[in-house]
CSV table of C-alpha atoms in Angstrom, one decimal:
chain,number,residue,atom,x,y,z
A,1,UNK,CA,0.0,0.0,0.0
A,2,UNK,CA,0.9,3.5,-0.4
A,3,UNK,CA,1.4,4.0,3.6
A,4,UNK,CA,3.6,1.2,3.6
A,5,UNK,CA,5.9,2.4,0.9
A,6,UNK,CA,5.4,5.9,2.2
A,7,UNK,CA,7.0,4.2,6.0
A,8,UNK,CA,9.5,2.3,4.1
A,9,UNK,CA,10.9,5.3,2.6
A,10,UNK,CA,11.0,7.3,6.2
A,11,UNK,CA,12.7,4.2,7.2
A,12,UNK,CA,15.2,3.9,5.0
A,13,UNK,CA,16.3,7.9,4.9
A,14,UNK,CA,16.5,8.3,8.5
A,15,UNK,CA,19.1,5.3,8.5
A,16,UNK,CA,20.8,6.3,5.7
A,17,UNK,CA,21.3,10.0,6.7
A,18,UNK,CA,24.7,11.1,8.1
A,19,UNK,CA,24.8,9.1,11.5
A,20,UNK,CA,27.8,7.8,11.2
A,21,UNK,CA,29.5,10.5,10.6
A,22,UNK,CA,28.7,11.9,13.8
A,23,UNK,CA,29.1,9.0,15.4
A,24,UNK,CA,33.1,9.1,14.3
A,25,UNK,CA,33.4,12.7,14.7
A,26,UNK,CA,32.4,11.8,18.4
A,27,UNK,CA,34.6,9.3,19.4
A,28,UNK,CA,37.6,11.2,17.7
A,29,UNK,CA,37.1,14.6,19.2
A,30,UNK,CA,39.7,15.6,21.3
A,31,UNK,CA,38.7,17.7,24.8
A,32,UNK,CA,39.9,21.1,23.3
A,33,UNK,CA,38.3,20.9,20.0
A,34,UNK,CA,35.7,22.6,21.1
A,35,UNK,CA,32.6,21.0,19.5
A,36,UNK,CA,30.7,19.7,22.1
A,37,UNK,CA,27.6,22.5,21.5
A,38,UNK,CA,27.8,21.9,17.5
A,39,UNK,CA,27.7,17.9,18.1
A,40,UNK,CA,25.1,18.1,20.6
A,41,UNK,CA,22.8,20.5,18.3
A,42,UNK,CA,23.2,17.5,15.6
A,43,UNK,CA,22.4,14.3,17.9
A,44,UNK,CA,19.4,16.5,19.6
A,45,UNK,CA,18.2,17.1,15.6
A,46,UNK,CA,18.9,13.8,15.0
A,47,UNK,CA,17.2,12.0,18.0
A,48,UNK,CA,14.3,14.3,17.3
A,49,UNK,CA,13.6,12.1,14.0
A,50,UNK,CA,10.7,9.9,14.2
A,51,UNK,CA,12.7,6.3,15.7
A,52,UNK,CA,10.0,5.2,17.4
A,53,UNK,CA,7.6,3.4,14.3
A,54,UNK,CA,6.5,0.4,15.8
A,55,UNK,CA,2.6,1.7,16.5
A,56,UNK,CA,2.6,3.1,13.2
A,57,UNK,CA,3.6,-0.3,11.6
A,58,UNK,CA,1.0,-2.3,13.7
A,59,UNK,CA,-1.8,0.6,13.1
A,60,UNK,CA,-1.5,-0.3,8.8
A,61,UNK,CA,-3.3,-2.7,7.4
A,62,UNK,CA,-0.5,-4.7,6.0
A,63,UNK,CA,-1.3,-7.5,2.3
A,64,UNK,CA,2.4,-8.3,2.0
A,65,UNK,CA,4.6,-10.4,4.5
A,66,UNK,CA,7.3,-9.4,2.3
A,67,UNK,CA,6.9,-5.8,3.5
A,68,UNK,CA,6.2,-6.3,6.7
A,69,UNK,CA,9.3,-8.4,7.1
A,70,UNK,CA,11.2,-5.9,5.5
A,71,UNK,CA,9.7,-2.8,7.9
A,72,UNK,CA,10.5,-4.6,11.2
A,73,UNK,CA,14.6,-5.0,9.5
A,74,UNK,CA,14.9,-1.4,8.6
A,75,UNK,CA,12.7,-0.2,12.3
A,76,UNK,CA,15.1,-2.6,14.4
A,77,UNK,CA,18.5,-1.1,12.5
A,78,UNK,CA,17.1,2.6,13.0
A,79,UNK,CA,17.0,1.3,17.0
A,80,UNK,CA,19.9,0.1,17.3
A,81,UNK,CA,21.3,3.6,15.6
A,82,UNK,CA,19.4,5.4,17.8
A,83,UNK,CA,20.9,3.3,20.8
A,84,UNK,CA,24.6,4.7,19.2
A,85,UNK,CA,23.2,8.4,19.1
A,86,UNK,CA,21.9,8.0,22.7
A,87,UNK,CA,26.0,7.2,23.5
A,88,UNK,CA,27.5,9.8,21.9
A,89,UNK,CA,25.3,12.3,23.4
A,90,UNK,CA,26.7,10.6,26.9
A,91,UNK,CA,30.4,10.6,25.6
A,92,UNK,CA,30.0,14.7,24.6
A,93,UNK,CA,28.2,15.3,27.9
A,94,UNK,CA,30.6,13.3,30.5
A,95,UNK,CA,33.9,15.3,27.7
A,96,UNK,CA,31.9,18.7,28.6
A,97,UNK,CA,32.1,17.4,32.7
A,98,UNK,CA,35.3,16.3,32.7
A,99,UNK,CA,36.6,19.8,31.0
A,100,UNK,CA,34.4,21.6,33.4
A,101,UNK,CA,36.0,20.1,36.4
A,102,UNK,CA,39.5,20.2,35.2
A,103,UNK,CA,38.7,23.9,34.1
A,104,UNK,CA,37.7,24.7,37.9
A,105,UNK,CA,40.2,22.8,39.8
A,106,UNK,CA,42.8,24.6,37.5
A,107,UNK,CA,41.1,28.2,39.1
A,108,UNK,CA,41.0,26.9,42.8
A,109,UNK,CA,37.4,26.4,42.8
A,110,UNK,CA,37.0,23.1,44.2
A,111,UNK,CA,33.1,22.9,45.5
A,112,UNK,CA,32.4,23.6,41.7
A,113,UNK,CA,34.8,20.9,40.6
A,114,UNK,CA,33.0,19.2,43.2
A,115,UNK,CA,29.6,19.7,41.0
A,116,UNK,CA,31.0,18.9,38.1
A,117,UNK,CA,32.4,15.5,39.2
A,118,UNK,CA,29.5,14.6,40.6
A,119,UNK,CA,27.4,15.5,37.1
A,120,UNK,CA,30.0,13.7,35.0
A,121,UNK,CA,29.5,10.3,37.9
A,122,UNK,CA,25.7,10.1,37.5
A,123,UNK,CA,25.7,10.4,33.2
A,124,UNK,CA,28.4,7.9,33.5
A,125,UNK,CA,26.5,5.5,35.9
A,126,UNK,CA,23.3,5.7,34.1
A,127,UNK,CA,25.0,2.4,31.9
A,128,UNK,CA,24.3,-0.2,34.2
A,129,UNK,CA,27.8,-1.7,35.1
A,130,UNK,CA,29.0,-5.0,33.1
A,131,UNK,CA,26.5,-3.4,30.4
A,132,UNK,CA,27.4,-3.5,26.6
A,133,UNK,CA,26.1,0.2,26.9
A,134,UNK,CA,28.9,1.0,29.6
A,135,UNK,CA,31.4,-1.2,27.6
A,136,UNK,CA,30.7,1.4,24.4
A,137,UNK,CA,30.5,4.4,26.6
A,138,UNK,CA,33.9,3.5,28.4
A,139,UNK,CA,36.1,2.5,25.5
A,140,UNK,CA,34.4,6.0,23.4
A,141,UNK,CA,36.2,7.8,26.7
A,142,UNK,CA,39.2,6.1,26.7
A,143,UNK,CA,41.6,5.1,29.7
A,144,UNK,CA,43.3,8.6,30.0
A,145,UNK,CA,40.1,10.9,30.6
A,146,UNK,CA,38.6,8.3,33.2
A,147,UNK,CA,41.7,8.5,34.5
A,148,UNK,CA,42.1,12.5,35.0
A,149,UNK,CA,38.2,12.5,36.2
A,150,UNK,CA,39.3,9.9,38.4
A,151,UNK,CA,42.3,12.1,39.9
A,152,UNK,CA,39.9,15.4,39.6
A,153,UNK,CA,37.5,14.4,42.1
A,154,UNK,CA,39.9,12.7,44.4
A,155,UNK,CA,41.7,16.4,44.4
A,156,UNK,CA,38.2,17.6,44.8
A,157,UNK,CA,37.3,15.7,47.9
A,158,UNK,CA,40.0,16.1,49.5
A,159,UNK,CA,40.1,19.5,49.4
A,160,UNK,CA,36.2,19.9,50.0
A,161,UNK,CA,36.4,17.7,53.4
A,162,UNK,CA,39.3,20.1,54.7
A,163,UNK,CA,37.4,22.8,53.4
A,164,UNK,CA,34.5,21.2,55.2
A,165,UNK,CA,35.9,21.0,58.5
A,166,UNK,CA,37.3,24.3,58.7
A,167,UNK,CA,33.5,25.7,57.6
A,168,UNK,CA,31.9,23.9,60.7
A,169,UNK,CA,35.0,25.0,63.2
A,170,UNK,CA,34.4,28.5,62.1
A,171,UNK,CA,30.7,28.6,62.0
A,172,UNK,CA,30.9,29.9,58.0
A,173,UNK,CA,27.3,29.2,57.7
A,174,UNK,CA,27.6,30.0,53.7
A,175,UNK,CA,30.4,28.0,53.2
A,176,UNK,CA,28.8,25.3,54.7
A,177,UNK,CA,25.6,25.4,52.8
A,178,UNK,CA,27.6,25.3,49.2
A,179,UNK,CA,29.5,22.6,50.5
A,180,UNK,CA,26.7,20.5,52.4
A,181,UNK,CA,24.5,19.3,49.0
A,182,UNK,CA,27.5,17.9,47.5
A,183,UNK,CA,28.5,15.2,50.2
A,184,UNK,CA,26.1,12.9,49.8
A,185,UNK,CA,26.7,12.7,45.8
A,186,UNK,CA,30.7,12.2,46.5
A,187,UNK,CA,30.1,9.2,49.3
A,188,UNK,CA,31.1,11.9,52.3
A,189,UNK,CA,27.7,12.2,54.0
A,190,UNK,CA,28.7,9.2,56.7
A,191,UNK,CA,31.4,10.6,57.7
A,192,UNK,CA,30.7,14.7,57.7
A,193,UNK,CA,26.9,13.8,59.4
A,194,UNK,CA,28.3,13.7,63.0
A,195,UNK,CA,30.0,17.2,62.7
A,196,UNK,CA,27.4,18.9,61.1
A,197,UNK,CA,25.0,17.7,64.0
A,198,UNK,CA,27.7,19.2,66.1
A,199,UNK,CA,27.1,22.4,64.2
A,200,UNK,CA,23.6,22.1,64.4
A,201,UNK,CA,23.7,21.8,67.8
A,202,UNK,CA,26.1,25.1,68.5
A,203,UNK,CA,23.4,27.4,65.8
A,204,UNK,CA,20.7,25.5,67.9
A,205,UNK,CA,22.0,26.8,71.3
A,206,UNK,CA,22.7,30.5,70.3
A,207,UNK,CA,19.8,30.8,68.9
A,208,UNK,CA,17.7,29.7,71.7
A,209,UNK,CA,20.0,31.8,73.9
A,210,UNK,CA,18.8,34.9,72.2
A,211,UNK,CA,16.0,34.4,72.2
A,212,UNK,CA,15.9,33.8,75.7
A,213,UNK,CA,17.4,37.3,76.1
A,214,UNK,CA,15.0,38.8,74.0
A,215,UNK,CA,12.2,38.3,76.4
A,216,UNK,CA,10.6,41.3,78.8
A,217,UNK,CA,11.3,40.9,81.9
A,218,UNK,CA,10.1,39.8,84.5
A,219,UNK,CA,8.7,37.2,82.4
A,220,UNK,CA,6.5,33.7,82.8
A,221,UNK,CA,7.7,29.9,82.3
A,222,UNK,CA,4.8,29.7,79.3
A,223,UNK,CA,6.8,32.3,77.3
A,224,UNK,CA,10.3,30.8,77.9
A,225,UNK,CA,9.5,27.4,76.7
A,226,UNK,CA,7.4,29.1,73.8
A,227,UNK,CA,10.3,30.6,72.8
A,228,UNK,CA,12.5,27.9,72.7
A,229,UNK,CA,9.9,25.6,70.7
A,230,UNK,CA,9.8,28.4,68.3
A,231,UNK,CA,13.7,28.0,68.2
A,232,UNK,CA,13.7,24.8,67.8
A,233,UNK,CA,11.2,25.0,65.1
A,234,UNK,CA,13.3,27.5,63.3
A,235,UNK,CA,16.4,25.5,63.1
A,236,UNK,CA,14.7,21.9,61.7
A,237,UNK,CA,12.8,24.0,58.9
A,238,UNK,CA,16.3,26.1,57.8
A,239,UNK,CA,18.8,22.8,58.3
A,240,UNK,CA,16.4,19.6,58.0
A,241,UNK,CA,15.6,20.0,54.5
A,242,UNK,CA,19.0,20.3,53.2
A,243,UNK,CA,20.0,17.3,56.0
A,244,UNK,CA,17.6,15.5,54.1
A,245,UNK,CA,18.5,15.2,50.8
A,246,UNK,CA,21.9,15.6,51.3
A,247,UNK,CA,22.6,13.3,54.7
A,248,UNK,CA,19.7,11.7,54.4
A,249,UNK,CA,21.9,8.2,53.7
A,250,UNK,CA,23.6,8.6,56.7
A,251,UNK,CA,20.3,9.3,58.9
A,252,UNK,CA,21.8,12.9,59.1
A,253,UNK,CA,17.8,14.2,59.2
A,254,UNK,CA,16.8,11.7,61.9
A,255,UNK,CA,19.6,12.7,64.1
A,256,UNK,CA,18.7,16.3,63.5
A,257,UNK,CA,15.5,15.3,64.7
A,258,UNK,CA,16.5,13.4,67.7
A,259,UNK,CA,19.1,16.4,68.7
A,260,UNK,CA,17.0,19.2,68.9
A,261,UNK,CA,14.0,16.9,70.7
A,262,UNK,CA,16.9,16.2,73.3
A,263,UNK,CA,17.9,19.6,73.2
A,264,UNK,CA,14.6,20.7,74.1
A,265,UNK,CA,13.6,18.4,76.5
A,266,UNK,CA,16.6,19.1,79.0
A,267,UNK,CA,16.2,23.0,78.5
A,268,UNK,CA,12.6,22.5,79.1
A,269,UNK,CA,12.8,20.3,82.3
A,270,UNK,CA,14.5,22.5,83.8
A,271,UNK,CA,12.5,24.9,83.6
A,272,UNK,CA,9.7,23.1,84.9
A,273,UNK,CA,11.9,21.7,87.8
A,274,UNK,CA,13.5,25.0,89.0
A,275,UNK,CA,11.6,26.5,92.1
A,276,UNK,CA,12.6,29.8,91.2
A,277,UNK,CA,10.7,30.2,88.2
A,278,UNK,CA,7.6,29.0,89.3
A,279,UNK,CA,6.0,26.0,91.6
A,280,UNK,CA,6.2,23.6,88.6
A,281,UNK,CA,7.1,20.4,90.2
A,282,UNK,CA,6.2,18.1,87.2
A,283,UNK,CA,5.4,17.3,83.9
A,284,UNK,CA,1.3,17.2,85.0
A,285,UNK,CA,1.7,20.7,85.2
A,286,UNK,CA,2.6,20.9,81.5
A,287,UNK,CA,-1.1,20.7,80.7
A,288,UNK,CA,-2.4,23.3,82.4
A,289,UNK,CA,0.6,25.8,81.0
A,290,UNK,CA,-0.2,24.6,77.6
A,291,UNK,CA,-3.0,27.1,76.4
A,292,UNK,CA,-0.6,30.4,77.3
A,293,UNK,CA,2.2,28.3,76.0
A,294,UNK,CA,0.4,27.9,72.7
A,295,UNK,CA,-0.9,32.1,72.8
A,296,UNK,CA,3.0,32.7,73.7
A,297,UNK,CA,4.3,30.4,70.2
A,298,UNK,CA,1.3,32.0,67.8
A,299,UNK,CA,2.8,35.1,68.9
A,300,UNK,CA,6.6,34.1,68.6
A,301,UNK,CA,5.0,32.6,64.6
A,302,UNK,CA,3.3,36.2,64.1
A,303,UNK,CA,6.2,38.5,65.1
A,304,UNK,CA,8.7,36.5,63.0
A,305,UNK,CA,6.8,36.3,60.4
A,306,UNK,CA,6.8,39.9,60.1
């Protein structure tokens, strides 16, 4: 039938346009030639071609075996060349990655080596190990860029976990946050968990401290612990989120959790427990404090909210 021919025809020009071409050009660029945006313009035209003609083959009413035989040939070759475009497009992302990072090391910036490493690690491991995919991608790289990646990130941690440690020492609260994200991506999260806690811990004291300070005076029990719940509070939403995703492997958010609840609890008992505050004895009394606790935290909420 006409539609057939008409598919036949797309078939045959999409596999016989310049695809290997590129392909070679890929696998022979050098890092400095500078073509990765002109070779990924042409496998994004390329990929854009319509690969995927299975439904339209079993949507025609088809008289000839002959033709459909031949169809299902030229559909499973334009597959298999799309699965080469697919690599190429890896082998010019991971040589963009892998100039990036040698680019930044080269400048002192290692937390953007850092990203860049990390980028370069998850294109690279989307090819399942022992896979004929990673076999392609690998031997398209060659031994001597895996091996400078290689030796870029280990320069890169390195120098990020000093970096790290002298961030958390200090208090450099920005530091900290453009190094944090990264350590769970580069394998560091069990490891830098316990000192960021430790951090966590220090920002969770000052801040409760202050606010402590802040109060009028004199003032009641109710507003004390209101204020440091509404400390606490603060420091799980600005840390716990980033804890999350980034230490999240190492139960860094759980032991944020379990810190500040700690944290609070002591602070709190004592307050109930010190005679010169109030009578509190116990925590029975708790319930009776918690409407003016709750008025004193809606008005902590309101005023910093403002």
């Amino acid at each position: 039938t006409e539609d057939l021919l008409e598919l036949r025809r797309g078939l045959e020009e999409a596999i016989s346009s310049d695809y290997a071409s590129i392909i070679e050009l890929a696998k022979s660029t050098s890092d400095e030639d500078g073509l990765y945006q002109d070779m990924q313009q042409q496998v994004s035209e390329m990929k854009n071609l319509p690969l995927n003609l299975t439904a339209s083959i079993e949507d025609l009413l088809v008289s000839s075996e002959s033709d459909v035989k031949q169809i299902r040939i030229l559909d499973g070759e334009l597959r298999k060349v799309s699965a080469e475009m697919e690599m190429v497009e890896q082998v010019t992302l991971l040589r963009k990655y892998n100039s990036l990072s040698t680019s930044a090391l080269e400048s002192g910036d290692h937390v953007l080596c850092a990203k860049h490493c990390v980028a370069f690690t998850k294109v690279y491991n989307s090819c399942p190990p022992e896979s004929e995919a990673r076999y392609n991608l690998t031997s398209a790289l060659g031994e001597s860029l895996l091996k400078r990646q290689d030796e870029n990130k280990a320069t890169a941690v390195s120098t990020l976990t000093s970096s790290y440690s002298s961030a958390i020492e200090s208090g450099d609260l920005p530091e900290i946050c453009r190094i944090v994200p990264l350590l769970g991506d580069l394998d560091l999260a069990k490891e830098s968990v316990g000192s960021y806690l430790k951090f966590v811990k220090g920002v969770l004291a000052n801040n409760i401290e202050e606010s402590l300070n802040d109060l009028p005076s004199p003032t009641t029990n109710e507003a004390r612990i209101a204020s440091i719940f509404n400390s606490a509070g603060t420091v799980i939403r600005h840390h716990l989120p980033m804890v999350s995703k980034a230490l999240g492997a190492a139960s860094g958010d759980r032991g944020l959790i379990q810190l500040v609840h700690v944290d609070v609890e002591g602070r709190v008992m004592s307050l109930l427990q010190n005679p010169d505050s109030t009578d509190v004895q116990d925590l029975q009394t708790v319930t009776k404090m918690l409407p003016d606790i709750e008025d004193a935290l809606l008005k902590g909420a309101e005023g910093e909210g403002g």
